[in-house]
């Protein structure tokens, strides 16, 4: 092999520079990244103008990031990378509830509410009773599980997107299961909404002929001692965006029933059981 960089030896040239003291995992990741990046440039015959456009795109992606906005994670989401990393790191046995993306709108330390409480504080939307059990793979109820829930409001916005317009903690709350593992709360039937699409990622979606919508969903983070954490959503069956979620978060097992109720306190009822995997499994 020549000591100098050539098209044929490009990968070896770069990876041979890695120092002997490099952290082994960093070395593994960077060597693989260089290999795939060079293969990509060769396979597509990337022009210098295209390379420049990509640099400009990444620059604009960084420039729009702030404490409230993470455009790089959004880029990862629309490329399917967030869901792939989630899948690789959360392989579960059949029957266990599947994970999906956390998304940018979770807020730590939501109010702990009483079982059956209503989380919708703005009086908008179609009321829905969400109920079910937190159980282990053998169907045994899990006591003391914490269920952190959050959703958008009827207008398709999370409270943190509309400070001063929505009440703080609107459509959020934490519920703790008792001996029977049951949970119940009243929220609204969520609505589909667009991911933030006024930045470079939104422009890219437009150029690719893709819409920015997510199908309607309720977010859940379920934790119980001795069990793997579960970060997931339940999706509203029949939503027109189920098969074209902008961030690829839908799994068939997470599509929940929404039953219309007659003569009840809420318009809808959505039952769903969460099956947690024991930690050692
Ligand atoms: C969400 O569901 O809240 C979400 C997920 C990924 C990107 C944007 C929003
Ligand atoms: Fe969401």
PDB file of C-alpha atoms and ligand atoms in Angstrom:
ATOM      1  CA  UNK A   1       0.000   0.000   0.000  1.00  0.00           C
ATOM      2  CA  UNK A   2       1.275   3.503  -0.886  1.00  0.00           C
ATOM      3  CA  UNK A   3       1.959   5.865   2.034  1.00  0.00           C
ATOM      4  CA  UNK A   4      -0.112   8.536   0.323  1.00  0.00           C
ATOM      5  CA  UNK A   5      -3.878   8.945   0.048  1.00  0.00           C
ATOM      6  CA  UNK A   6      -5.409   7.492  -3.134  1.00  0.00           C
ATOM      7  CA  UNK A   7      -8.984   6.785  -4.112  1.00  0.00           C
ATOM      8  CA  UNK A   8      -8.410   3.053  -3.762  1.00  0.00           C
ATOM      9  CA  UNK A   9      -6.609   3.170  -0.436  1.00  0.00           C
ATOM     10  CA  UNK A  10      -8.665   5.998   1.125  1.00  0.00           C
ATOM     11  CA  UNK A  11     -10.152   3.981   3.986  1.00  0.00           C
ATOM     12  CA  UNK A  12      -6.850   2.387   4.986  1.00  0.00           C
ATOM     13  CA  UNK A  13      -5.050   5.746   4.749  1.00  0.00           C
ATOM     14  CA  UNK A  14      -7.418   7.390   7.220  1.00  0.00           C
ATOM     15  CA  UNK A  15      -7.882   4.493   9.611  1.00  0.00           C
ATOM     16  CA  UNK A  16      -4.143   3.747   9.797  1.00  0.00           C
ATOM     17  CA  UNK A  17      -3.693   7.156  11.470  1.00  0.00           C
ATOM     18  CA  UNK A  18      -5.613   6.024  14.561  1.00  0.00           C
ATOM     19  CA  UNK A  19      -3.344   6.226  17.595  1.00  0.00           C
ATOM     20  CA  UNK A  20      -2.559   3.080  19.588  1.00  0.00           C
ATOM     21  CA  UNK A  21      -4.029   4.602  22.757  1.00  0.00           C
ATOM     22  CA  UNK A  22      -7.397   5.337  21.181  1.00  0.00           C
ATOM     23  CA  UNK A  23     -10.319   4.020  23.192  1.00  0.00           C
ATOM     24  CA  UNK A  24     -11.152   0.660  21.516  1.00  0.00           C
ATOM     25  CA  UNK A  25     -14.856   1.418  21.116  1.00  0.00           C
ATOM     26  CA  UNK A  26     -14.144   4.859  19.618  1.00  0.00           C
ATOM     27  CA  UNK A  27     -11.633   3.228  17.266  1.00  0.00           C
ATOM     28  CA  UNK A  28     -14.205   0.623  16.195  1.00  0.00           C
ATOM     29  CA  UNK A  29     -16.949   3.199  15.583  1.00  0.00           C
ATOM     30  CA  UNK A  30     -14.730   5.686  13.720  1.00  0.00           C
ATOM     31  CA  UNK A  31     -13.107   3.018  11.531  1.00  0.00           C
ATOM     32  CA  UNK A  32     -16.538   1.704  10.526  1.00  0.00           C
ATOM     33  CA  UNK A  33     -17.870   5.221   9.952  1.00  0.00           C
ATOM     34  CA  UNK A  34     -14.939   6.105   7.668  1.00  0.00           C
ATOM     35  CA  UNK A  35     -15.418   2.855   5.755  1.00  0.00           C
ATOM     36  CA  UNK A  36     -19.125   3.511   5.121  1.00  0.00           C
ATOM     37  CA  UNK A  37     -18.681   7.245   4.452  1.00  0.00           C
ATOM     38  CA  UNK A  38     -16.005   6.609   1.819  1.00  0.00           C
ATOM     39  CA  UNK A  39     -18.067   3.818   0.242  1.00  0.00           C
ATOM     40  CA  UNK A  40     -21.019   6.221   0.051  1.00  0.00           C
ATOM     41  CA  UNK A  41     -18.977   8.949  -1.670  1.00  0.00           C
ATOM     42  CA  UNK A  42     -17.563   6.443  -4.160  1.00  0.00           C
ATOM     43  CA  UNK A  43     -20.858   4.697  -4.877  1.00  0.00           C
ATOM     44  CA  UNK A  44     -22.731   7.949  -5.508  1.00  0.00           C
ATOM     45  CA  UNK A  45     -19.762   9.644  -7.171  1.00  0.00           C
ATOM     46  CA  UNK A  46     -20.441  12.613  -4.882  1.00  0.00           C
ATOM     47  CA  UNK A  47     -19.676  15.881  -6.695  1.00  0.00           C
ATOM     48  CA  UNK A  48     -17.909  18.760  -5.000  1.00  0.00           C
ATOM     49  CA  UNK A  49     -21.048  20.894  -5.348  1.00  0.00           C
ATOM     50  CA  UNK A  50     -23.097  18.194  -3.613  1.00  0.00           C
ATOM     51  CA  UNK A  51     -20.490  17.883  -0.863  1.00  0.00           C
ATOM     52  CA  UNK A  52     -20.722  21.676  -0.406  1.00  0.00           C
ATOM     53  CA  UNK A  53     -24.524  21.520  -0.214  1.00  0.00           C
ATOM     54  CA  UNK A  54     -24.284  18.828   2.457  1.00  0.00           C
ATOM     55  CA  UNK A  55     -21.854  20.947   4.490  1.00  0.00           C
ATOM     56  CA  UNK A  56     -24.205  23.930   4.157  1.00  0.00           C
ATOM     57  CA  UNK A  57     -27.183  21.781   5.217  1.00  0.00           C
ATOM     58  CA  UNK A  58     -25.359  20.504   8.315  1.00  0.00           C
ATOM     59  CA  UNK A  59     -24.216  24.053   9.139  1.00  0.00           C
ATOM     60  CA  UNK A  60     -27.813  25.325   9.006  1.00  0.00           C
ATOM     61  CA  UNK A  61     -28.955  22.314  11.054  1.00  0.00           C
ATOM     62  CA  UNK A  62     -26.473  23.255  13.777  1.00  0.00           C
ATOM     63  CA  UNK A  63     -27.287  26.947  13.621  1.00  0.00           C
ATOM     64  CA  UNK A  64     -30.998  26.439  14.324  1.00  0.00           C
ATOM     65  CA  UNK A  65     -30.297  24.284  17.412  1.00  0.00           C
ATOM     66  CA  UNK A  66     -30.948  25.926  20.781  1.00  0.00           C
ATOM     67  CA  UNK A  67     -31.822  24.912  24.320  1.00  0.00           C
ATOM     68  CA  UNK A  68     -35.393  24.294  23.123  1.00  0.00           C
ATOM     69  CA  UNK A  69     -34.714  22.896  19.661  1.00  0.00           C
ATOM     70  CA  UNK A  70     -32.571  19.930  18.592  1.00  0.00           C
ATOM     71  CA  UNK A  71     -32.574  19.825  14.802  1.00  0.00           C
ATOM     72  CA  UNK A  72     -29.900  17.084  14.652  1.00  0.00           C
ATOM     73  CA  UNK A  73     -32.130  14.667  16.587  1.00  0.00           C
ATOM     74  CA  UNK A  74     -34.962  15.597  14.236  1.00  0.00           C
ATOM     75  CA  UNK A  75     -32.658  14.774  11.304  1.00  0.00           C
ATOM     76  CA  UNK A  76     -31.847  11.423  12.918  1.00  0.00           C
ATOM     77  CA  UNK A  77     -35.601  10.850  13.421  1.00  0.00           C
ATOM     78  CA  UNK A  78     -36.610  11.479   9.800  1.00  0.00           C
ATOM     79  CA  UNK A  79     -33.712   9.333   8.521  1.00  0.00           C
ATOM     80  CA  UNK A  80     -34.978   6.412  10.627  1.00  0.00           C
ATOM     81  CA  UNK A  81     -31.741   6.376  12.640  1.00  0.00           C
ATOM     82  CA  UNK A  82     -33.423   7.128  15.983  1.00  0.00           C
ATOM     83  CA  UNK A  83     -35.835   4.214  15.514  1.00  0.00           C
ATOM     84  CA  UNK A  84     -33.011   1.912  14.399  1.00  0.00           C
ATOM     85  CA  UNK A  85     -30.882   2.730  17.462  1.00  0.00           C
ATOM     86  CA  UNK A  86     -33.988   2.246  19.624  1.00  0.00           C
ATOM     87  CA  UNK A  87     -34.663  -1.146  18.001  1.00  0.00           C
ATOM     88  CA  UNK A  88     -31.071  -2.373  18.343  1.00  0.00           C
ATOM     89  CA  UNK A  89     -31.010  -1.443  22.035  1.00  0.00           C
ATOM     90  CA  UNK A  90     -34.485  -2.631  23.029  1.00  0.00           C
ATOM     91  CA  UNK A  91     -34.891  -6.127  21.615  1.00  0.00           C
ATOM     92  CA  UNK A  92     -37.666  -7.737  23.615  1.00  0.00           C
ATOM     93  CA  UNK A  93     -39.206 -11.223  23.784  1.00  0.00           C
ATOM     94  CA  UNK A  94     -42.506 -11.771  21.955  1.00  0.00           C
ATOM     95  CA  UNK A  95     -45.456 -10.548  23.995  1.00  0.00           C
ATOM     96  CA  UNK A  96     -43.512  -7.769  25.736  1.00  0.00           C
ATOM     97  CA  UNK A  97     -44.626  -4.229  24.919  1.00  0.00           C
ATOM     98  CA  UNK A  98     -42.385  -2.709  22.262  1.00  0.00           C
ATOM     99  CA  UNK A  99     -40.397   0.494  22.577  1.00  0.00           C
ATOM    100  CA  UNK A 100     -40.593   3.480  20.275  1.00  0.00           C
ATOM    101  CA  UNK A 101     -38.974   6.940  20.079  1.00  0.00           C
ATOM    102  CA  UNK A 102     -38.978   9.211  23.124  1.00  0.00           C
ATOM    103  CA  UNK A 103     -39.334  12.390  21.047  1.00  0.00           C
ATOM    104  CA  UNK A 104     -38.406  15.915  22.146  1.00  0.00           C
ATOM    105  CA  UNK A 105     -41.458  16.746  24.242  1.00  0.00           C
ATOM    106  CA  UNK A 106     -40.985  14.664  27.399  1.00  0.00           C
ATOM    107  CA  UNK A 107     -40.584  16.778  30.557  1.00  0.00           C
ATOM    108  CA  UNK A 108     -39.109  15.348  33.773  1.00  0.00           C
ATOM    109  CA  UNK A 109     -41.009  15.548  37.053  1.00  0.00           C
ATOM    110  CA  UNK A 110     -44.566  15.909  35.794  1.00  0.00           C
ATOM    111  CA  UNK A 111     -47.168  16.062  38.585  1.00  0.00           C
ATOM    112  CA  UNK A 112     -48.004  12.733  40.217  1.00  0.00           C
ATOM    113  CA  UNK A 113     -51.785  12.395  39.918  1.00  0.00           C
ATOM    114  CA  UNK A 114     -54.397  10.185  41.548  1.00  0.00           C
ATOM    115  CA  UNK A 115     -55.584   7.150  39.626  1.00  0.00           C
ATOM    116  CA  UNK A 116     -58.525   8.187  37.411  1.00  0.00           C
ATOM    117  CA  UNK A 117     -57.559  11.896  37.331  1.00  0.00           C
ATOM    118  CA  UNK A 118     -57.902  14.008  34.209  1.00  0.00           C
ATOM    119  CA  UNK A 119     -54.664  15.284  32.604  1.00  0.00           C
ATOM    120  CA  UNK A 120     -56.365  17.626  30.115  1.00  0.00           C
ATOM    121  CA  UNK A 121     -56.339  21.064  31.716  1.00  0.00           C
ATOM    122  CA  UNK A 122     -57.364  23.271  28.786  1.00  0.00           C
ATOM    123  CA  UNK A 123     -60.876  21.870  28.355  1.00  0.00           C
ATOM    124  CA  UNK A 124     -60.250  21.141  24.662  1.00  0.00           C
ATOM    125  CA  UNK A 125     -60.557  17.894  22.748  1.00  0.00           C
ATOM    126  CA  UNK A 126     -62.624  14.727  22.884  1.00  0.00           C
ATOM    127  CA  UNK A 127     -62.347  13.110  26.315  1.00  0.00           C
ATOM    128  CA  UNK A 128     -60.970   9.589  26.503  1.00  0.00           C
ATOM    129  CA  UNK A 129     -60.555   7.076  29.327  1.00  0.00           C
ATOM    130  CA  UNK A 130     -57.167   5.343  29.106  1.00  0.00           C
ATOM    131  CA  UNK A 131     -56.993   2.211  31.210  1.00  0.00           C
ATOM    132  CA  UNK A 132     -55.314  -1.148  31.542  1.00  0.00           C
ATOM    133  CA  UNK A 133     -52.713  -2.996  33.564  1.00  0.00           C
ATOM    134  CA  UNK A 134     -48.969  -3.086  33.966  1.00  0.00           C
ATOM    135  CA  UNK A 135     -48.057  -6.775  34.028  1.00  0.00           C
ATOM    136  CA  UNK A 136     -45.067  -9.090  33.659  1.00  0.00           C
ATOM    137  CA  UNK A 137     -44.757 -11.605  30.798  1.00  0.00           C
ATOM    138  CA  UNK A 138     -46.666 -14.197  32.882  1.00  0.00           C
ATOM    139  CA  UNK A 139     -49.590 -11.800  33.293  1.00  0.00           C
ATOM    140  CA  UNK A 140     -48.864 -11.016  36.946  1.00  0.00           C
ATOM    141  CA  UNK A 141     -49.736  -7.439  37.970  1.00  0.00           C
ATOM    142  CA  UNK A 142     -46.821  -5.116  38.749  1.00  0.00           C
ATOM    143  CA  UNK A 143     -47.358  -2.992  41.830  1.00  0.00           C
ATOM    144  CA  UNK A 144     -45.687   0.415  42.223  1.00  0.00           C
ATOM    145  CA  UNK A 145     -45.060   0.920  38.491  1.00  0.00           C
ATOM    146  CA  UNK A 146     -44.846   4.572  37.490  1.00  0.00           C
ATOM    147  CA  UNK A 147     -46.604   5.535  34.272  1.00  0.00           C
ATOM    148  CA  UNK A 148     -45.513   8.915  32.926  1.00  0.00           C
ATOM    149  CA  UNK A 149     -47.896  10.044  30.142  1.00  0.00           C
ATOM    150  CA  UNK A 150     -47.931  13.002  27.756  1.00  0.00           C
ATOM    151  CA  UNK A 151     -49.800  14.002  24.620  1.00  0.00           C
ATOM    152  CA  UNK A 152     -50.580  16.965  22.410  1.00  0.00           C
ATOM    153  CA  UNK A 153     -53.780  18.972  22.816  1.00  0.00           C
ATOM    154  CA  UNK A 154     -56.660  19.250  20.384  1.00  0.00           C
ATOM    155  CA  UNK A 155     -54.706  21.812  18.330  1.00  0.00           C
ATOM    156  CA  UNK A 156     -51.777  19.396  17.862  1.00  0.00           C
ATOM    157  CA  UNK A 157     -49.317  21.121  20.227  1.00  0.00           C
ATOM    158  CA  UNK A 158     -47.614  20.004  23.446  1.00  0.00           C
ATOM    159  CA  UNK A 159     -47.818  22.408  26.392  1.00  0.00           C
ATOM    160  CA  UNK A 160     -44.083  23.170  26.106  1.00  0.00           C
ATOM    161  CA  UNK A 161     -44.616  24.389  22.530  1.00  0.00           C
ATOM    162  CA  UNK A 162     -47.168  26.923  23.719  1.00  0.00           C
ATOM    163  CA  UNK A 163     -46.053  28.396  27.039  1.00  0.00           C
ATOM    164  CA  UNK A 164     -48.516  31.093  28.101  1.00  0.00           C
ATOM    165  CA  UNK A 165     -51.185  29.652  25.796  1.00  0.00           C
ATOM    166  CA  UNK A 166     -51.631  26.183  27.338  1.00  0.00           C
ATOM    167  CA  UNK A 167     -51.695  25.605  31.103  1.00  0.00           C
ATOM    168  CA  UNK A 168     -48.404  24.224  32.461  1.00  0.00           C
ATOM    169  CA  UNK A 169     -48.498  20.401  32.631  1.00  0.00           C
ATOM    170  CA  UNK A 170     -51.468  20.279  30.238  1.00  0.00           C
ATOM    171  CA  UNK A 171     -51.944  16.660  29.077  1.00  0.00           C
ATOM    172  CA  UNK A 172     -49.206  15.293  31.330  1.00  0.00           C
ATOM    173  CA  UNK A 173     -49.074  13.316  34.533  1.00  0.00           C
ATOM    174  CA  UNK A 174     -47.548  10.400  36.412  1.00  0.00           C
ATOM    175  CA  UNK A 175     -49.668   7.560  37.799  1.00  0.00           C
ATOM    176  CA  UNK A 176     -48.512   4.853  40.220  1.00  0.00           C
ATOM    177  CA  UNK A 177     -50.099   1.413  40.099  1.00  0.00           C
ATOM    178  CA  UNK A 178     -51.461  -0.342  43.195  1.00  0.00           C
ATOM    179  CA  UNK A 179     -51.596  -4.075  44.052  1.00  0.00           C
ATOM    180  CA  UNK A 180     -53.695  -4.924  40.984  1.00  0.00           C
ATOM    181  CA  UNK A 181     -51.262  -3.249  38.527  1.00  0.00           C
ATOM    182  CA  UNK A 182     -54.174  -1.250  37.118  1.00  0.00           C
ATOM    183  CA  UNK A 183     -53.968   2.272  35.786  1.00  0.00           C
ATOM    184  CA  UNK A 184     -56.682   4.643  34.606  1.00  0.00           C
ATOM    185  CA  UNK A 185     -56.689   8.292  33.629  1.00  0.00           C
ATOM    186  CA  UNK A 186     -58.744  10.663  31.540  1.00  0.00           C
ATOM    187  CA  UNK A 187     -57.102  12.542  28.688  1.00  0.00           C
ATOM    188  CA  UNK A 188     -58.147  13.464  25.184  1.00  0.00           C
ATOM    189  CA  UNK A 189     -58.120  11.388  22.044  1.00  0.00           C
ATOM    190  CA  UNK A 190     -54.795  12.652  20.619  1.00  0.00           C
ATOM    191  CA  UNK A 191     -54.625  14.228  17.156  1.00  0.00           C
ATOM    192  CA  UNK A 192     -51.976  13.882  14.442  1.00  0.00           C
ATOM    193  CA  UNK A 193     -49.519  16.787  14.187  1.00  0.00           C
ATOM    194  CA  UNK A 194     -46.506  17.888  12.124  1.00  0.00           C
ATOM    195  CA  UNK A 195     -42.998  17.653  13.583  1.00  0.00           C
ATOM    196  CA  UNK A 196     -41.274  21.081  13.586  1.00  0.00           C
ATOM    197  CA  UNK A 197     -40.862  21.662   9.833  1.00  0.00           C
ATOM    198  CA  UNK A 198     -39.798  25.311   9.584  1.00  0.00           C
ATOM    199  CA  UNK A 199     -36.054  24.460   9.586  1.00  0.00           C
ATOM    200  CA  UNK A 200     -33.583  22.604   7.338  1.00  0.00           C
ATOM    201  CA  UNK A 201     -35.068  19.182   8.179  1.00  0.00           C
ATOM    202  CA  UNK A 202     -38.548  20.346   7.148  1.00  0.00           C
ATOM    203  CA  UNK A 203     -37.078  21.718   3.885  1.00  0.00           C
ATOM    204  CA  UNK A 204     -35.373  18.381   3.232  1.00  0.00           C
ATOM    205  CA  UNK A 205     -38.656  16.506   3.791  1.00  0.00           C
ATOM    206  CA  UNK A 206     -40.311  18.838   1.259  1.00  0.00           C
ATOM    207  CA  UNK A 207     -37.591  18.164  -1.347  1.00  0.00           C
ATOM    208  CA  UNK A 208     -38.008  14.405  -0.777  1.00  0.00           C
ATOM    209  CA  UNK A 209     -41.794  14.615  -1.302  1.00  0.00           C
ATOM    210  CA  UNK A 210     -42.439  13.626   2.305  1.00  0.00           C
ATOM    211  CA  UNK A 211     -45.019  15.140   4.672  1.00  0.00           C
ATOM    212  CA  UNK A 212     -44.006  16.058   8.249  1.00  0.00           C
ATOM    213  CA  UNK A 213     -46.934  14.429  10.084  1.00  0.00           C
ATOM    214  CA  UNK A 214     -46.949  11.965  12.964  1.00  0.00           C
ATOM    215  CA  UNK A 215     -50.069   9.820  13.464  1.00  0.00           C
ATOM    216  CA  UNK A 216     -52.019  10.601  16.654  1.00  0.00           C
ATOM    217  CA  UNK A 217     -50.457   8.984  19.719  1.00  0.00           C
ATOM    218  CA  UNK A 218     -50.242   9.003  23.518  1.00  0.00           C
ATOM    219  CA  UNK A 219     -46.694   8.853  24.949  1.00  0.00           C
ATOM    220  CA  UNK A 220     -45.804   6.549  27.856  1.00  0.00           C
ATOM    221  CA  UNK A 221     -42.707   6.001  29.960  1.00  0.00           C
ATOM    222  CA  UNK A 222     -43.328   3.023  32.252  1.00  0.00           C
ATOM    223  CA  UNK A 223     -40.857   2.124  35.005  1.00  0.00           C
ATOM    224  CA  UNK A 224     -41.019  -0.535  37.705  1.00  0.00           C
ATOM    225  CA  UNK A 225     -38.360  -1.857  40.051  1.00  0.00           C
ATOM    226  CA  UNK A 226     -36.699  -5.011  38.713  1.00  0.00           C
ATOM    227  CA  UNK A 227     -38.005  -4.442  35.174  1.00  0.00           C
ATOM    228  CA  UNK A 228     -36.619  -2.869  32.013  1.00  0.00           C
ATOM    229  CA  UNK A 229     -37.817   0.703  31.398  1.00  0.00           C
ATOM    230  CA  UNK A 230     -40.383   1.034  28.638  1.00  0.00           C
ATOM    231  CA  UNK A 231     -40.578   4.160  26.439  1.00  0.00           C
ATOM    232  CA  UNK A 232     -43.437   3.866  24.022  1.00  0.00           C
ATOM    233  CA  UNK A 233     -46.630   5.309  22.506  1.00  0.00           C
ATOM    234  CA  UNK A 234     -50.050   3.932  21.763  1.00  0.00           C
ATOM    235  CA  UNK A 235     -51.388   5.001  18.381  1.00  0.00           C
ATOM    236  CA  UNK A 236     -54.957   5.802  17.394  1.00  0.00           C
ATOM    237  CA  UNK A 237     -56.209   3.067  15.062  1.00  0.00           C
ATOM    238  CA  UNK A 238     -57.448   4.374  11.702  1.00  0.00           C
ATOM    239  CA  UNK A 239     -55.189   7.448  11.713  1.00  0.00           C
ATOM    240  CA  UNK A 240     -54.359   8.367   8.083  1.00  0.00           C
ATOM    241  CA  UNK A 241     -50.625   8.728   8.887  1.00  0.00           C
ATOM    242  CA  UNK A 242     -50.104   5.327  10.565  1.00  0.00           C
ATOM    243  CA  UNK A 243     -48.187   3.974   7.574  1.00  0.00           C
ATOM    244  CA  UNK A 244     -46.263   7.146   6.788  1.00  0.00           C
ATOM    245  CA  UNK A 245     -45.167   8.432  10.226  1.00  0.00           C
ATOM    246  CA  UNK A 246     -42.493  11.101   9.559  1.00  0.00           C
ATOM    247  CA  UNK A 247     -40.220   9.470  12.180  1.00  0.00           C
ATOM    248  CA  UNK A 248     -41.086   5.762  11.568  1.00  0.00           C
ATOM    249  CA  UNK A 249     -42.286   5.256  15.179  1.00  0.00           C
ATOM    250  CA  UNK A 250     -45.315   3.044  14.492  1.00  0.00           C
ATOM    251  CA  UNK A 251     -45.328  -0.685  15.354  1.00  0.00           C
ATOM    252  CA  UNK A 252     -48.428  -2.771  14.713  1.00  0.00           C
ATOM    253  CA  UNK A 253     -48.547  -3.951  18.348  1.00  0.00           C
ATOM    254  CA  UNK A 254     -48.811  -0.343  19.534  1.00  0.00           C
ATOM    255  CA  UNK A 255     -51.983   0.531  17.626  1.00  0.00           C
ATOM    256  CA  UNK A 256     -54.634   0.688  20.360  1.00  0.00           C
ATOM    257  CA  UNK A 257     -58.404   0.409  20.169  1.00  0.00           C
ATOM    258  CA  UNK A 258     -60.443   3.572  20.677  1.00  0.00           C
ATOM    259  CA  UNK A 259     -64.042   2.603  21.440  1.00  0.00           C
ATOM    260  CA  UNK A 260     -66.792   5.201  21.274  1.00  0.00           C
ATOM    261  CA  UNK A 261     -68.899   5.056  24.434  1.00  0.00           C
ATOM    262  CA  UNK A 262     -72.568   5.773  24.959  1.00  0.00           C
ATOM    263  CA  UNK A 263     -73.876   7.295  28.211  1.00  0.00           C
ATOM    264  CA  UNK A 264     -70.428   7.464  29.828  1.00  0.00           C
ATOM    265  CA  UNK A 265     -68.317  10.208  31.384  1.00  0.00           C
ATOM    266  CA  UNK A 266     -65.905  10.200  28.455  1.00  0.00           C
ATOM    267  CA  UNK A 267     -66.552  10.043  24.718  1.00  0.00           C
ATOM    268  CA  UNK A 268     -63.849   7.423  24.101  1.00  0.00           C
ATOM    269  CA  UNK A 269     -62.199   4.527  25.909  1.00  0.00           C
ATOM    270  CA  UNK A 270     -58.778   3.203  24.973  1.00  0.00           C
ATOM    271  CA  UNK A 271     -57.700   0.009  26.792  1.00  0.00           C
ATOM    272  CA  UNK A 272     -54.054  -1.092  26.692  1.00  0.00           C
ATOM    273  CA  UNK A 273     -51.904  -3.388  28.874  1.00  0.00           C
ATOM    274  CA  UNK A 274     -48.168  -2.773  29.273  1.00  0.00           C
ATOM    275  CA  UNK A 275     -46.048  -5.920  29.527  1.00  0.00           C
ATOM    276  CA  UNK A 276     -42.660  -5.223  31.134  1.00  0.00           C
ATOM    277  CA  UNK A 277     -39.654  -7.519  30.865  1.00  0.00           C
ATOM    278  CA  UNK A 278     -37.810  -8.495  34.066  1.00  0.00           C
ATOM    279  CA  UNK A 279     -34.375  -6.838  34.262  1.00  0.00           C
ATOM    280  CA  UNK A 280     -32.302 -10.011  34.074  1.00  0.00           C
ATOM    281  CA  UNK A 281     -34.056 -11.262  30.898  1.00  0.00           C
TER     282      UNK A 281
HETATM  283  C1  LIG B   1     -43.043  13.144  19.295  1.00  0.00           C
HETATM  284  O1  LIG B   1     -43.760  12.195  19.143  1.00  0.00           O
HETATM  285  O2  LIG B   1     -43.308  13.880  20.231  1.00  0.00           O
HETATM  286  C2  LIG B   1     -41.914  13.399  18.328  1.00  0.00           C
HETATM  287  C3  LIG B   1     -41.033  12.402  18.007  1.00  0.00           C
HETATM  288  C4  LIG B   1     -39.994  12.650  17.130  1.00  0.00           C
HETATM  289  C5  LIG B   1     -39.849  13.907  16.561  1.00  0.00           C
HETATM  290  C6  LIG B   1     -40.743  14.910  16.864  1.00  0.00           C
HETATM  291  C7  LIG B   1     -41.801  14.648  17.749  1.00  0.00           C
HETATM  292 FE1  LIG B   2     -45.526  13.019  20.187  1.00  0.00          FE
END
